[in-house]
Short mmCIF file of C-alpha atoms and ligand atoms in Angstrom, two decimals:
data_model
loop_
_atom_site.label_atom_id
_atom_site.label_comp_id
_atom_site.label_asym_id
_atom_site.label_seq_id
_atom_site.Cartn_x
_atom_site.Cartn_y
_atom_site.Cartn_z
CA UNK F 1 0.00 0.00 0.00
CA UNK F 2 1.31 3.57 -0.92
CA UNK F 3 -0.31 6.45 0.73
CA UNK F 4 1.51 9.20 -1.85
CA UNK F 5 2.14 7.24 -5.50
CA UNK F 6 2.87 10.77 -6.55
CA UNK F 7 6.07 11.31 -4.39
CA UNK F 8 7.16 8.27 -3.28
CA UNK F 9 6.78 6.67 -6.74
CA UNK F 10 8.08 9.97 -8.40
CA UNK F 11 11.06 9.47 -11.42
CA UNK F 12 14.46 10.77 -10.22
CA UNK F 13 15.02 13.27 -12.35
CA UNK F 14 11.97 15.01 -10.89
CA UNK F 15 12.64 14.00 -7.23
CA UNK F 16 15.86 16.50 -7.75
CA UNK F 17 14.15 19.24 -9.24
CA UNK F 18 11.65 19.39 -6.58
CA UNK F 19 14.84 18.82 -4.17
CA UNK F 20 16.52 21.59 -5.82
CA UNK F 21 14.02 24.10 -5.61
CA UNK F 22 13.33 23.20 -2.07
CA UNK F 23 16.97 23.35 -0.85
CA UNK F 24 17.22 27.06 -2.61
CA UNK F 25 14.03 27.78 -0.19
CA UNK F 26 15.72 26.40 2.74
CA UNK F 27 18.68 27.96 2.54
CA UNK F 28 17.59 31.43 1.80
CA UNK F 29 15.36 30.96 4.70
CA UNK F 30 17.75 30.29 7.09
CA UNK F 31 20.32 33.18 5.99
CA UNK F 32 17.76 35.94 6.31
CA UNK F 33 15.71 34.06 9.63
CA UNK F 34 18.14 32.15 11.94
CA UNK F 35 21.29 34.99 12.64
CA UNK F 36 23.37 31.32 13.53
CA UNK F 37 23.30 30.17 10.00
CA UNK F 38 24.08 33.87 8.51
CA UNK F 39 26.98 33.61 10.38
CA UNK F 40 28.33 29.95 8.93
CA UNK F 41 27.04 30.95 5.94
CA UNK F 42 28.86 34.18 5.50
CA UNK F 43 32.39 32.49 7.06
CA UNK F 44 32.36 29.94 3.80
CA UNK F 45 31.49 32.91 1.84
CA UNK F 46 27.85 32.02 0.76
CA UNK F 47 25.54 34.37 -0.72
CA UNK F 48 22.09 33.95 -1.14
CA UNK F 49 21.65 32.28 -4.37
CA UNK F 50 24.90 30.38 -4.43
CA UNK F 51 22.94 27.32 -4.72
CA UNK F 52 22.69 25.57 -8.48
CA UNK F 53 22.86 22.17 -8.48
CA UNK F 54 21.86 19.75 -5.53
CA UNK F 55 25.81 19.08 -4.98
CA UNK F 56 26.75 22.75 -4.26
CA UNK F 57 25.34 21.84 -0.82
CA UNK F 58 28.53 19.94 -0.09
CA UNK F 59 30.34 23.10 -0.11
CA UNK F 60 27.87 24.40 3.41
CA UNK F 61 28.76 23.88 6.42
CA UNK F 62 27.52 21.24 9.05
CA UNK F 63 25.19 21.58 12.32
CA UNK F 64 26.56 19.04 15.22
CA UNK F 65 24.62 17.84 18.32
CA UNK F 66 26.98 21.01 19.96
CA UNK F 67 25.53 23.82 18.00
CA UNK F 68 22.17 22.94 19.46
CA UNK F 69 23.77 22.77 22.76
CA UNK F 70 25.25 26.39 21.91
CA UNK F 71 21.71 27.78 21.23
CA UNK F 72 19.76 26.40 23.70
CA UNK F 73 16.53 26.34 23.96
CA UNK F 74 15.79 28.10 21.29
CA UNK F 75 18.67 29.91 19.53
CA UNK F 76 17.99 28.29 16.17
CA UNK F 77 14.32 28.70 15.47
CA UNK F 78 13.44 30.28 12.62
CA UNK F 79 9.81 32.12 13.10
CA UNK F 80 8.85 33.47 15.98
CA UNK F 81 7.16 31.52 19.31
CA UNK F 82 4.09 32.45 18.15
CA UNK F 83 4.15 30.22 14.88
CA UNK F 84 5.19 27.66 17.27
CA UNK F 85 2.75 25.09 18.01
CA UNK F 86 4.63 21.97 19.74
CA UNK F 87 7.83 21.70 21.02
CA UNK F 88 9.75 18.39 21.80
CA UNK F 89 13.09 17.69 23.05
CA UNK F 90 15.05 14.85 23.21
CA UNK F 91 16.76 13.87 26.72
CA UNK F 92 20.75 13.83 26.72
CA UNK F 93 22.37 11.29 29.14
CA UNK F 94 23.94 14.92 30.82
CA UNK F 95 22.95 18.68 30.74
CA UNK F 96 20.04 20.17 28.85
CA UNK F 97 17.91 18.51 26.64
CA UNK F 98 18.12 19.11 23.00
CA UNK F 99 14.57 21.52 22.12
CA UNK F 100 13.05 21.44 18.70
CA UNK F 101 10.07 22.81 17.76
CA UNK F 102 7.43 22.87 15.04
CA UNK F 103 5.05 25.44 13.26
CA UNK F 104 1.42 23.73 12.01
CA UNK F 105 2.94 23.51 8.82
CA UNK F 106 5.63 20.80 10.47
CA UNK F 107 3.35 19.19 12.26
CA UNK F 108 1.18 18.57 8.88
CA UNK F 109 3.90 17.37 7.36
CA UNK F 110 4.89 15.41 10.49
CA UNK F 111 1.37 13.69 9.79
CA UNK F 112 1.75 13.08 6.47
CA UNK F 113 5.31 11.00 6.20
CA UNK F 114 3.88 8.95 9.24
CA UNK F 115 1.36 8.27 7.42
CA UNK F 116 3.30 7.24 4.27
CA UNK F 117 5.33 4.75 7.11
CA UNK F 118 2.06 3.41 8.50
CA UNK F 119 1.11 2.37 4.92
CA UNK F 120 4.47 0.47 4.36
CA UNK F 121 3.53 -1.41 7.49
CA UNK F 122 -0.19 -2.26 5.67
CA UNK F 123 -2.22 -0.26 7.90
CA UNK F 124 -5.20 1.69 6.88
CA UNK F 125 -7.90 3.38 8.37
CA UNK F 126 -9.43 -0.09 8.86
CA UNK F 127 -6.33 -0.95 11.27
CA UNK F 128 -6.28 0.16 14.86
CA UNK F 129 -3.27 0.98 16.27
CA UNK F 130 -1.75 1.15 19.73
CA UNK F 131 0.87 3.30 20.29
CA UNK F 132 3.45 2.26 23.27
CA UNK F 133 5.64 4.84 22.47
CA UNK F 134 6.55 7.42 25.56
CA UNK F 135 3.86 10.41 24.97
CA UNK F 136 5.40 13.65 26.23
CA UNK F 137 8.89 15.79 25.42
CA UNK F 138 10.21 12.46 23.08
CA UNK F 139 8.53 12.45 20.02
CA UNK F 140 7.98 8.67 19.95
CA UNK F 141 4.71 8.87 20.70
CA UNK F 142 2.81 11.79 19.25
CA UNK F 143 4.68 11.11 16.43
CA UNK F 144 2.98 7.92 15.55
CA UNK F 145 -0.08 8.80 16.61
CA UNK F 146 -0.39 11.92 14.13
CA UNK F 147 0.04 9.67 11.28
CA UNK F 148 -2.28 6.99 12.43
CA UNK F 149 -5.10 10.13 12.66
CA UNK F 150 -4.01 11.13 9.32
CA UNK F 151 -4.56 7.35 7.51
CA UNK F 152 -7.66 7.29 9.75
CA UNK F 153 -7.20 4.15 11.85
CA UNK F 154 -8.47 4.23 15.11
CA UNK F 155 -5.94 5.08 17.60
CA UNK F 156 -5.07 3.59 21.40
CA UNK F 157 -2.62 6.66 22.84
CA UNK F 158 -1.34 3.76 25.72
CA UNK F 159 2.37 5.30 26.20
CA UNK F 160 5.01 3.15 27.09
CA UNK F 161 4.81 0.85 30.63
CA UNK F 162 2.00 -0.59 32.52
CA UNK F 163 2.79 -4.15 30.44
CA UNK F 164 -0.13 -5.83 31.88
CA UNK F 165 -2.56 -3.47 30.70
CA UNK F 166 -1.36 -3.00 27.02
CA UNK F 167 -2.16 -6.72 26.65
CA UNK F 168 -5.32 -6.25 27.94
CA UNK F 169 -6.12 -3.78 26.15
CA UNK F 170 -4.92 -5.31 23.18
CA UNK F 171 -7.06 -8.08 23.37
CA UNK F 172 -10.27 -6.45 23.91
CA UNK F 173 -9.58 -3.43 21.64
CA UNK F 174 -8.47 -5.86 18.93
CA UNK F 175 -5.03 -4.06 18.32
CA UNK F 176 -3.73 -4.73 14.55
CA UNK F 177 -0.54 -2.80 14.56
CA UNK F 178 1.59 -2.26 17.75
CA UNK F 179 4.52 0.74 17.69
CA UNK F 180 7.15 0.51 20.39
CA UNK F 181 11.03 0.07 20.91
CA UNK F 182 11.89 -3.52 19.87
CA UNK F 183 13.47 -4.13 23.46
CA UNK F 184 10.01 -3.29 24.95
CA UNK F 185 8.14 -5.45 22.12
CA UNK F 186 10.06 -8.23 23.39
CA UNK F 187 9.19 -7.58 26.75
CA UNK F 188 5.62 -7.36 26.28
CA UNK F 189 6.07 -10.64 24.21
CA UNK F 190 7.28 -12.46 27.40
CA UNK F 191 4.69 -11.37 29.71
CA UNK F 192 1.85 -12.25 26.99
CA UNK F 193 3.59 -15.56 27.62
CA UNK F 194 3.93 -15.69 30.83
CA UNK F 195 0.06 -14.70 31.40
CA UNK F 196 -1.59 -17.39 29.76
CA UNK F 197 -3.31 -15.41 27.26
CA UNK F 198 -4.85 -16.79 24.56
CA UNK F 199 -2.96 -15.44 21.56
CA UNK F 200 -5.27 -16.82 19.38
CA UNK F 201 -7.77 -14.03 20.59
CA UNK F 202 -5.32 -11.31 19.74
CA UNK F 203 -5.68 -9.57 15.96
CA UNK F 204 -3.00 -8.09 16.14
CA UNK F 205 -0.43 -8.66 13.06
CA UNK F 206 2.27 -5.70 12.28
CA UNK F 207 4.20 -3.67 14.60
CA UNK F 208 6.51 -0.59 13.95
CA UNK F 209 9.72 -0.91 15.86
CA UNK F 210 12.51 2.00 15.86
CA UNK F 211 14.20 4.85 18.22
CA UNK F 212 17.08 2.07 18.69
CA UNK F 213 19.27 -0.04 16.89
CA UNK F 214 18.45 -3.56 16.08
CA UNK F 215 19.71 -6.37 14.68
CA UNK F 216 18.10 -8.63 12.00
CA UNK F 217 17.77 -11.22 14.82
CA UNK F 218 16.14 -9.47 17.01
CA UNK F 219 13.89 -8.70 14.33
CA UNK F 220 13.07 -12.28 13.50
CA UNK F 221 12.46 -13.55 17.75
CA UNK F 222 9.88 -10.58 17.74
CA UNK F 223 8.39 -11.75 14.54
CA UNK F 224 8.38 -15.37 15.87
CA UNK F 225 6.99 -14.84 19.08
CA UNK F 226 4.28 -12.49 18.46
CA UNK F 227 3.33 -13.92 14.92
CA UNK F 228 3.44 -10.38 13.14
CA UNK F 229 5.31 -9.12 10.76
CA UNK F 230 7.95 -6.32 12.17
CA UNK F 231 8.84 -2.85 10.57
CA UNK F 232 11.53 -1.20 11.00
CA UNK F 233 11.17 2.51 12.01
CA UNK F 234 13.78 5.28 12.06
CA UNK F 235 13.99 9.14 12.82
CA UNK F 236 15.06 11.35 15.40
CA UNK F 237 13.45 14.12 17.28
CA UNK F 238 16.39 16.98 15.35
CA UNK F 239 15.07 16.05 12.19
CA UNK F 240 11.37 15.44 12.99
CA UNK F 241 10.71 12.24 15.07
CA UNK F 242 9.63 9.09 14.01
CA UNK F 243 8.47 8.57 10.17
CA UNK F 244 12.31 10.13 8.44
CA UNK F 245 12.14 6.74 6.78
CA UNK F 246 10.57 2.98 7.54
CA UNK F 247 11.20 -0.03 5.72
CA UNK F 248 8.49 -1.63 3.00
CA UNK F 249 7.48 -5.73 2.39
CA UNK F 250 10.35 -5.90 0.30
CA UNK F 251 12.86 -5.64 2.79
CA UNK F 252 15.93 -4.26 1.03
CA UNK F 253 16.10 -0.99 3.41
CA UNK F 254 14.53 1.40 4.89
CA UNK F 255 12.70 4.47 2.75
CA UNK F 256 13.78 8.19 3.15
CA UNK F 257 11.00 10.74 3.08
CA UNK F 258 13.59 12.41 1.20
CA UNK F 259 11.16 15.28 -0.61
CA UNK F 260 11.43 16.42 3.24
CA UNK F 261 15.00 15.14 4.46
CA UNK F 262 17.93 15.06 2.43
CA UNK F 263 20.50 12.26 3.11
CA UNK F 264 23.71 12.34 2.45
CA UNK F 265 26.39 9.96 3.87
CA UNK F 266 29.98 11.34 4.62
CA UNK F 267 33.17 10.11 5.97
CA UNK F 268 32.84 10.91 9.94
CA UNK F 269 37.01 11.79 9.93
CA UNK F 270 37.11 13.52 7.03
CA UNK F 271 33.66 15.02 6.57
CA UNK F 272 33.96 14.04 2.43
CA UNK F 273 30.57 12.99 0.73
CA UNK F 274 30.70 9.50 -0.02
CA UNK F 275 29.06 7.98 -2.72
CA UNK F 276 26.55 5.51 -2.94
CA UNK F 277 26.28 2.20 -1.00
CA UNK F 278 29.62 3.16 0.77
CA UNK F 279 28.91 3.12 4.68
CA UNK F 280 29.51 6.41 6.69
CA UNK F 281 27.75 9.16 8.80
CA UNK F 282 24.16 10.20 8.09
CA UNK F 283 23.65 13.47 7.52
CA UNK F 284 20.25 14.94 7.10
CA UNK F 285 19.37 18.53 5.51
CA UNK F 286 15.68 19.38 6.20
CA UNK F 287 13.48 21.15 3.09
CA UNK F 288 10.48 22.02 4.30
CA UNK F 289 10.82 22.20 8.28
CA UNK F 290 9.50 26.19 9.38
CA UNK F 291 10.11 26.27 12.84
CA UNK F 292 13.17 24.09 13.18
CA UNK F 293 15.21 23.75 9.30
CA UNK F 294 18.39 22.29 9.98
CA UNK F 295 21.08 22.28 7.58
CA UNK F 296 23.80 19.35 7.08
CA UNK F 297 22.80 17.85 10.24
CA UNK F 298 24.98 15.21 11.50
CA UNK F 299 23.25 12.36 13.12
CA UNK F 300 25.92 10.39 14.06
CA UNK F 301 23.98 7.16 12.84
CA UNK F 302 25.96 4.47 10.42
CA UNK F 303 24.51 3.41 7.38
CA UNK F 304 24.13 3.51 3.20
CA UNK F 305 22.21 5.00 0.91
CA UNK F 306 20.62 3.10 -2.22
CA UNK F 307 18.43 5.28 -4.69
CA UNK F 308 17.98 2.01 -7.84
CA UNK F 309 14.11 1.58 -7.78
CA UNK F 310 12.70 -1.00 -5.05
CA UNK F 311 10.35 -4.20 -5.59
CA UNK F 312 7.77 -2.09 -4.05
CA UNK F 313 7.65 0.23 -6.60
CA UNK F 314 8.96 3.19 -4.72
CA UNK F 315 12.10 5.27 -6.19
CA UNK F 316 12.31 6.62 -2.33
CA UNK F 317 15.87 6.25 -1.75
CA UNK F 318 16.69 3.67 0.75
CA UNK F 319 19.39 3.54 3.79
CA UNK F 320 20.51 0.69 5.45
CA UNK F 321 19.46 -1.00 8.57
CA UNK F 322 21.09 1.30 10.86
CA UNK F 323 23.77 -0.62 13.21
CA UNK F 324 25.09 1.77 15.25
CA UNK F 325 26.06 5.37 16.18
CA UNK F 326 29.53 6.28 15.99
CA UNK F 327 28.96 7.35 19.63
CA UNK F 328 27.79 3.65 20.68
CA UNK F 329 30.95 2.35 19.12
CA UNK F 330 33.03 0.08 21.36
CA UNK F 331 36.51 -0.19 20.63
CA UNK F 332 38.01 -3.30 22.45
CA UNK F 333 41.76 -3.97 21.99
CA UNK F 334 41.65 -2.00 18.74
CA UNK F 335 38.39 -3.64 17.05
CA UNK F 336 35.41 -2.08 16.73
CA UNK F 337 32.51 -3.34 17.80
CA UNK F 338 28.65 -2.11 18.28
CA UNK F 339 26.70 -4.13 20.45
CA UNK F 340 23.91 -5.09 17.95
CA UNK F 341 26.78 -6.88 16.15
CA UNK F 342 27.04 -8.62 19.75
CA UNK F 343 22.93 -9.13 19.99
CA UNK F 344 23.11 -11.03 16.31
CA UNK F 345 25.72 -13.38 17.74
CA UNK F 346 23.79 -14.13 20.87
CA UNK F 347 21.10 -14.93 19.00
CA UNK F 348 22.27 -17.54 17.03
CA UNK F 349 22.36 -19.55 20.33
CA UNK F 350 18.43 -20.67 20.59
CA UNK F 351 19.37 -20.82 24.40
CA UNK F 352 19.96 -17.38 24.85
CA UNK F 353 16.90 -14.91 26.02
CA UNK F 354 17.34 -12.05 23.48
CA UNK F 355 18.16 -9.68 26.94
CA UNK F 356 21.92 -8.79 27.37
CA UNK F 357 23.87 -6.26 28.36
CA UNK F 358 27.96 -5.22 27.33
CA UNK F 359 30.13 -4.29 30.86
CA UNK F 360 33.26 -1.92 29.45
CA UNK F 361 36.18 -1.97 31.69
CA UNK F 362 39.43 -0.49 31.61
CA UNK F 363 42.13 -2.35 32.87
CA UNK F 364 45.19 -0.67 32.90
CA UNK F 365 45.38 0.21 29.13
CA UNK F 366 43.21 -1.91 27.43
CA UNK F 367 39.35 -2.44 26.97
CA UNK F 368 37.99 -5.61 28.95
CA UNK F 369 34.58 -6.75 28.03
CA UNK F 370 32.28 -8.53 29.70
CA UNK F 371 28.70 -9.99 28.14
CA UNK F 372 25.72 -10.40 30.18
CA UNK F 373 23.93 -12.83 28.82
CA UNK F 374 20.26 -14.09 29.89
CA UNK F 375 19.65 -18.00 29.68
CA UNK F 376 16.42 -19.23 28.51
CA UNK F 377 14.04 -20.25 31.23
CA UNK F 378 14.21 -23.84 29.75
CA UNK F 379 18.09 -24.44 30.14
CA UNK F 380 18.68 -22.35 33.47
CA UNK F 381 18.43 -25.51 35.23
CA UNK F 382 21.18 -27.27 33.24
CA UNK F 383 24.23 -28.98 34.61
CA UNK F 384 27.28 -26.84 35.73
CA UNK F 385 28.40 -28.41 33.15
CA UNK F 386 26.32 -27.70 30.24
CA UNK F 387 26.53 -24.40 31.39
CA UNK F 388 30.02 -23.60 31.26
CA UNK F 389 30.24 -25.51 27.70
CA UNK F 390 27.26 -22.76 26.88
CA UNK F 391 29.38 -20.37 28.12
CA UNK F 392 32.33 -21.12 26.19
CA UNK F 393 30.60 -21.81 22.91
CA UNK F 394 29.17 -18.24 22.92
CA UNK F 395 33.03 -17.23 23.83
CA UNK F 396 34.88 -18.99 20.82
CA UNK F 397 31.58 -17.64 18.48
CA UNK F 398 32.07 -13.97 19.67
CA UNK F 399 36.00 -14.04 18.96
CA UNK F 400 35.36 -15.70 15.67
CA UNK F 401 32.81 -13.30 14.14
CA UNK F 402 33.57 -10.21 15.98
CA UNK F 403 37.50 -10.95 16.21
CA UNK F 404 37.36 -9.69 20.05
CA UNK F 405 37.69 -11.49 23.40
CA UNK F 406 35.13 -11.00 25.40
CA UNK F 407 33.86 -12.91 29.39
CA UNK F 408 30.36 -14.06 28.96
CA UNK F 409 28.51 -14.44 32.07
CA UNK F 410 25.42 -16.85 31.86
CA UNK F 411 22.58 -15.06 34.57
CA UNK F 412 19.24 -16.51 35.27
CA UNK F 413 15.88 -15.25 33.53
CA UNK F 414 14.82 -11.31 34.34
CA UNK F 415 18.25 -10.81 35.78
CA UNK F 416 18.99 -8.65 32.90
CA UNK F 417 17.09 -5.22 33.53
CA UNK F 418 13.96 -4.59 30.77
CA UNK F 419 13.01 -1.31 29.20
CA UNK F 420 9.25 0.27 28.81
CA UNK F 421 11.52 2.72 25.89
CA UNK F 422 14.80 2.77 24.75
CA UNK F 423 17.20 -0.03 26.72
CA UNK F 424 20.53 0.59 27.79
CA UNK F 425 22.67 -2.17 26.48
CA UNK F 426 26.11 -0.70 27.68
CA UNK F 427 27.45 -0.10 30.78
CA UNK F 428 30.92 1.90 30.09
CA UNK F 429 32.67 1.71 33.42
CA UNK F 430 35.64 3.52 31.98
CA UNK F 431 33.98 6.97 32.19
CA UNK F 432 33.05 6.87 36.31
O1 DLL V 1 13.99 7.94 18.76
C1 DLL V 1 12.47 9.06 17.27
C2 DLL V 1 11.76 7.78 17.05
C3 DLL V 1 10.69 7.45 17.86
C4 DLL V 1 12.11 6.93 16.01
C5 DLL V 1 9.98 6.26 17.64
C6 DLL V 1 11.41 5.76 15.78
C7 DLL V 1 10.36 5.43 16.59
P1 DLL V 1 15.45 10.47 19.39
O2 DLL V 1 15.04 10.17 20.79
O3 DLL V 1 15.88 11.85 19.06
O4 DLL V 1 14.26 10.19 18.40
O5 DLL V 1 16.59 9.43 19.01
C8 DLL V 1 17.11 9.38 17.70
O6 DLL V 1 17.58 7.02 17.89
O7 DLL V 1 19.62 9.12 15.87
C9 DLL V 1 19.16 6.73 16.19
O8 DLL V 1 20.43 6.66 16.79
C10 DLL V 1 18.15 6.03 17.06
N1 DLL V 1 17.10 5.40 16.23
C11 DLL V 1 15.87 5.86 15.97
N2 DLL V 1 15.19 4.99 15.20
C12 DLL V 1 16.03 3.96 14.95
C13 DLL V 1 15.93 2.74 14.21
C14 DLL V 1 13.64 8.97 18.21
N3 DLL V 1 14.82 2.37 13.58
C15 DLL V 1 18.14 8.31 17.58
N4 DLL V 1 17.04 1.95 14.16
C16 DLL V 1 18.65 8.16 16.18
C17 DLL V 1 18.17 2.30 14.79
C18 DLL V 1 17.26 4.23 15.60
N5 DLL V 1 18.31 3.41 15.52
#
């Protein structure tokens, strides 16, 4: 199902000429509105109307996570608080939170890419859809839920937690599409079996999972275990929020709204555009955003672009999976490592629960780290024996695939801590 054949079906060649015009917009906007971007703009001596081809934008300058720090709360809005309608911010691990904000306009177009993700996942206004995403400052929640208003399905505003209830409410509401972090989809999976409800009462059959990474694996035990089929969601709250791109039946990436948000990938050292299919930094330039345009944003997300046509029929250009940020990077004894890469090995091992968590220690110079790794409720009462042959299969995997050395401690079910939103999968003990 494709909510806009016009766009998201639209030939190249006119997908840059609306792109072009739109970036010209964009970045005479922000010159003359946001006095932070006349400054950049001016110190790589850009005038209004510099802009004449789509790849001149590799000669601007970038936004980082620190300019928004700089301007906080609201240094880099562009129209005034009264054309803002909603703001959102997303919460750092330190400090202030980042603040972004969003005229009517946004929030329209907010709607409508949702929307165009909410299709992907097959859901119409016949499909009713509960949305487990946090409601408040992260945009996880309000995001979904304007574009399940806008396709017309009828929409349960849950919020994340309060597991019990969701199922409940699933049930007797006849849920058909569930949105929430994968971690807390397979949470809610394990109390559904724990509670000995009927699944066979349930209607629900798609779920949109995003707002952390995960791995293929992961994808397939939540697929297995609830019997749906499971989308993969991306954005972030700088950009918009959920619905920057989601991934169709055909599987082969996941679909950039790009008529809103320009990718482009670079080279996080040396800040170079790279071309297509080559991994690298995602870097998002916003067209049509009034309150809160952002210009060569860098996301600090890994992944690839593809722009040949999909099986769905959609010229959308397509990124990656996303693995990792370059921020969640591990680097033990020299490799690097993210820990989905660490969650698909795991998983190979039908005895491990698909709950872990990474331990990073420092001793003396070098990285030491240790896995976490939750047994299945089925093989916790093994033999000491079995155990440590578990223990030391998942060892020799880990080196082989990963090429790092790594403990792996075996702990019994729910010792490893679940998450209502985003989990924390790291503990980095070299920073305290
Ligand atoms: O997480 C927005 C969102 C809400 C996306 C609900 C999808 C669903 P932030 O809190 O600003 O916004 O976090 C954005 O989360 O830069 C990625 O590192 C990560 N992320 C988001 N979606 C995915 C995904 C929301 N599908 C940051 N896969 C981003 C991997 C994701 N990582």
């Amino acid at each position: 199902m494709i909510w806009n054949q016009h766009i998201e079906c639209m030939s190249r060649e006119d997908m840059e000429a609306l792109q072009l015009r739109r970036l010209q917009e964009m970045v005479d906007r922000i010159y003359y509105n946001v006095p932070f971007y006349r400054r950049k703009l001016q110190e790589v001596g850009f005038m209004p109307g510099d802009i004449r081809h789509l790849s001149d934008l590799s000669k601007l300058p970038f936004t980082t996570k620190q300019d928004l720090r700089d301007n906080y709360p609201f240094g880099i809005f562009a129209v005034p608080m009264s054309e803002v309608v909603r703001v959102h911010a997303s919460s750092g691990t330190t400090g202030k939170p980042t603040v972004v904000g969003y005229s009517r306009k946004d929030l329209d177009n907010w709607a409508e890419v949702t929307a165009r993700c909410l299709y992907m996942a097959n859901t119409d206004r016949q499909g009713v859809v509960q949305v487990a995403y946090g409601y408040g400052l992260f945009t996880g929640g309000l995001g979904i839920h304007g574009g399940a208003e806008r396709i017309g399905a009828s929409v349960i505003p849950m919020s994340g937690g309060n597991t019990e209830k969701q199922l409940m409410l699933m049930e007797d509401f006849g849920t058909t599409l569930l949105g929430c972090t994968p971690s807390y989809a397979m949470h809610m999976a394990e109390v559904l079996e724990q509670s000995g409800m009927d699944r066979s009462r349930f209607k629900i059959k798609y779920g949109v999972f995003g707002a952390e990474p995960w791995s293929e694996r992961m994808r397939k035990q939540i697929e297995d275990r609830w019997q749906i089929k499971a989308y993969d969601i991306y954005g972030l709250s700088e950009i918009m929020g959920p619905g920057v791109a989601n991934d169709c039946d055909a599987r082969k990436g996941l679909h950039i709204h790009e008529d809103h948000f320009y990718p482009e990938i670079i080279d996080p050292a040396t800040e170079e555009v790279l071309p297509e299919g080559k991994k690298g930094e995602l870097v998002f330039t916003t067209f049509t955003k009034e309150a809160f345009p952002l210009l060569r944003y860098r996301t600090r997300d890994i992944t690839a672009l593809h722009r040949e046509t999909c099986d769905c029929g959609r010229t959308l250009v397509r990124m990656d999976k996303i693995t990792g940020r370059t921020d969640d990077m591990l680097i033990i004894r020299g490799v690097n490592v993210f820990p989905t890469q660490v969650e698909s090995v795991l998983l190979e091992f039908g005895e491990a629960a698909p709950h872990y968590q990474l331990i990073v220690e420092r001793e003396g110079t070098l990285d030491k780290l240790t896995i976490e790794v939750e047994l299945s409720a089925a093989l916790f009462s093994d033999t000491v024996t079995g155990l440590s042959k578990l223990e030391a299969r998942i060892r020799r995997r880990i080196d082989s695939v990963l090429g790092i050395s790594a403990d792996i401690r075996l702990v019994e079910p729910g010792r490893v801590p679940r998450f209502e939103g985003k989990s924390k999968r790291v503990i980095d003990k070299r920073e305290i």
